[in-house]
Short mmCIF file of C-alpha atoms in Angstrom, two decimals:
data_model
loop_
_atom_site.label_atom_id
_atom_site.label_comp_id
_atom_site.label_asym_id
_atom_site.label_seq_id
_atom_site.Cartn_x
_atom_site.Cartn_y
_atom_site.Cartn_z
CA GLY A 1 -4.84 -2.34 5.91
CA ALA A 2 -2.44 -0.51 3.67
CA ALA A 3 -0.76 -1.81 0.52
CA ALA A 4 3.04 -1.51 0.37
CA ALA A 5 6.02 -2.24 -1.87
CA GLY A 6 9.60 -1.04 -2.27
CA ILE A 7 11.30 0.71 -5.19
CA GLY A 8 14.97 1.69 -5.19
CA GLY A 9 15.43 2.20 -1.46
CA LYS A 10 11.99 3.73 -0.90
CA LEU A 11 8.96 2.12 0.70
CA TYR A 12 5.60 3.13 -0.82
CA VAL A 13 2.51 2.70 1.37
CA ALA A 14 -0.95 3.33 -0.11
CA GLY A 15 -4.28 3.70 1.65
CA GLY A 16 -5.14 1.99 4.89
CA SER A 17 -7.99 2.04 7.38
CA PRO A 18 -7.43 3.79 10.67
CA PRO A 19 -10.40 3.97 13.06
CA PHE A 20 -11.97 6.96 11.29
CA GLY A 21 -12.28 5.51 7.72
CA ASN A 22 -10.30 4.50 4.64
CA LEU A 23 -7.43 6.66 3.38
CA ASP A 24 -6.44 8.02 -0.03
CA LEU A 25 -2.86 8.71 1.09
CA LEU A 26 0.35 7.64 -0.61
CA GLN A 27 3.22 7.76 1.85
CA ILE A 28 6.85 7.31 0.81
CA TYR A 29 9.66 6.43 3.22
CA ASP A 30 13.22 6.90 1.99
CA THR A 31 15.34 4.27 3.73
CA SER A 32 18.64 6.01 2.95
CA THR A 33 17.68 9.23 4.75
CA SER A 34 14.95 7.93 7.11
CA ASN A 35 12.71 10.71 5.78
CA PRO A 36 8.98 10.18 5.27
CA ALA A 37 7.09 12.09 2.55
CA THR A 38 3.57 12.23 1.21
CA GLY A 39 3.00 11.50 -2.49
CA ALA A 40 0.07 12.55 -4.64
CA SER A 41 -3.29 11.47 -3.22
CA MET A 42 -4.88 8.45 -4.87
CA PRO A 43 -8.09 9.03 -6.89
CA GLY A 44 -10.10 7.49 -4.05
CA THR A 45 -9.82 5.78 -0.69
CA ARG A 46 -8.50 2.24 -0.47
CA THR A 47 -8.01 -0.45 2.15
CA GLY A 48 -7.07 -4.11 1.80
CA ALA A 49 -5.63 -3.58 -1.68
CA ALA A 50 -2.69 -5.42 -3.23
CA ALA A 51 0.53 -3.64 -4.20
CA ALA A 52 3.21 -4.52 -6.73
CA VAL A 53 6.15 -2.96 -8.52
CA VAL A 54 6.44 -3.55 -12.27
CA ASN A 55 9.12 -1.84 -14.36
CA GLY A 56 9.78 0.70 -11.59
CA LYS A 57 6.14 1.72 -11.18
CA PHE A 58 4.05 1.23 -8.02
CA TYR A 59 0.65 -0.39 -8.64
CA VAL A 60 -2.34 -0.51 -6.26
CA ALA A 61 -5.00 -3.07 -7.22
CA GLY A 62 -8.46 -3.80 -5.88
CA GLY A 63 -9.34 -3.51 -2.22
CA GLY A 64 -12.20 -1.71 -0.54
CA GLY A 65 -13.24 1.83 -1.30
CA THR A 66 -15.53 4.38 0.27
CA GLY A 67 -18.60 2.75 1.79
CA GLY A 68 -16.86 -0.60 2.29
CA GLY A 69 -17.59 -2.03 -1.19
CA ARG A 70 -14.92 -4.01 -3.04
CA THR A 71 -13.43 -2.62 -6.25
CA ASN A 72 -11.54 -3.89 -9.27
CA THR A 73 -9.63 -0.67 -10.00
CA LEU A 74 -5.92 -0.52 -10.80
CA TRP A 75 -3.94 2.64 -10.04
CA VAL A 76 -0.31 3.30 -10.94
CA TYR A 77 2.14 5.77 -9.42
CA ASP A 78 4.87 6.63 -11.90
CA GLN A 79 7.52 8.44 -9.92
#
């Protein structure tokens, strides 16, 4: 599944695993306008990762990458 967390009225959703494979998408939903947007692609695909917000930055940690292997990477999205 996808990793998600909220920052300042926006919901950030990273990765996921639809039926055709893992995703490298970062999707952003603005709750004040109900508008979805796509952020910069992550460096690789990710599913089953953890998400957190620290000091206004969105972090994506671990999860499964391409080929189904687990990873210990940490990515940060600094809006």
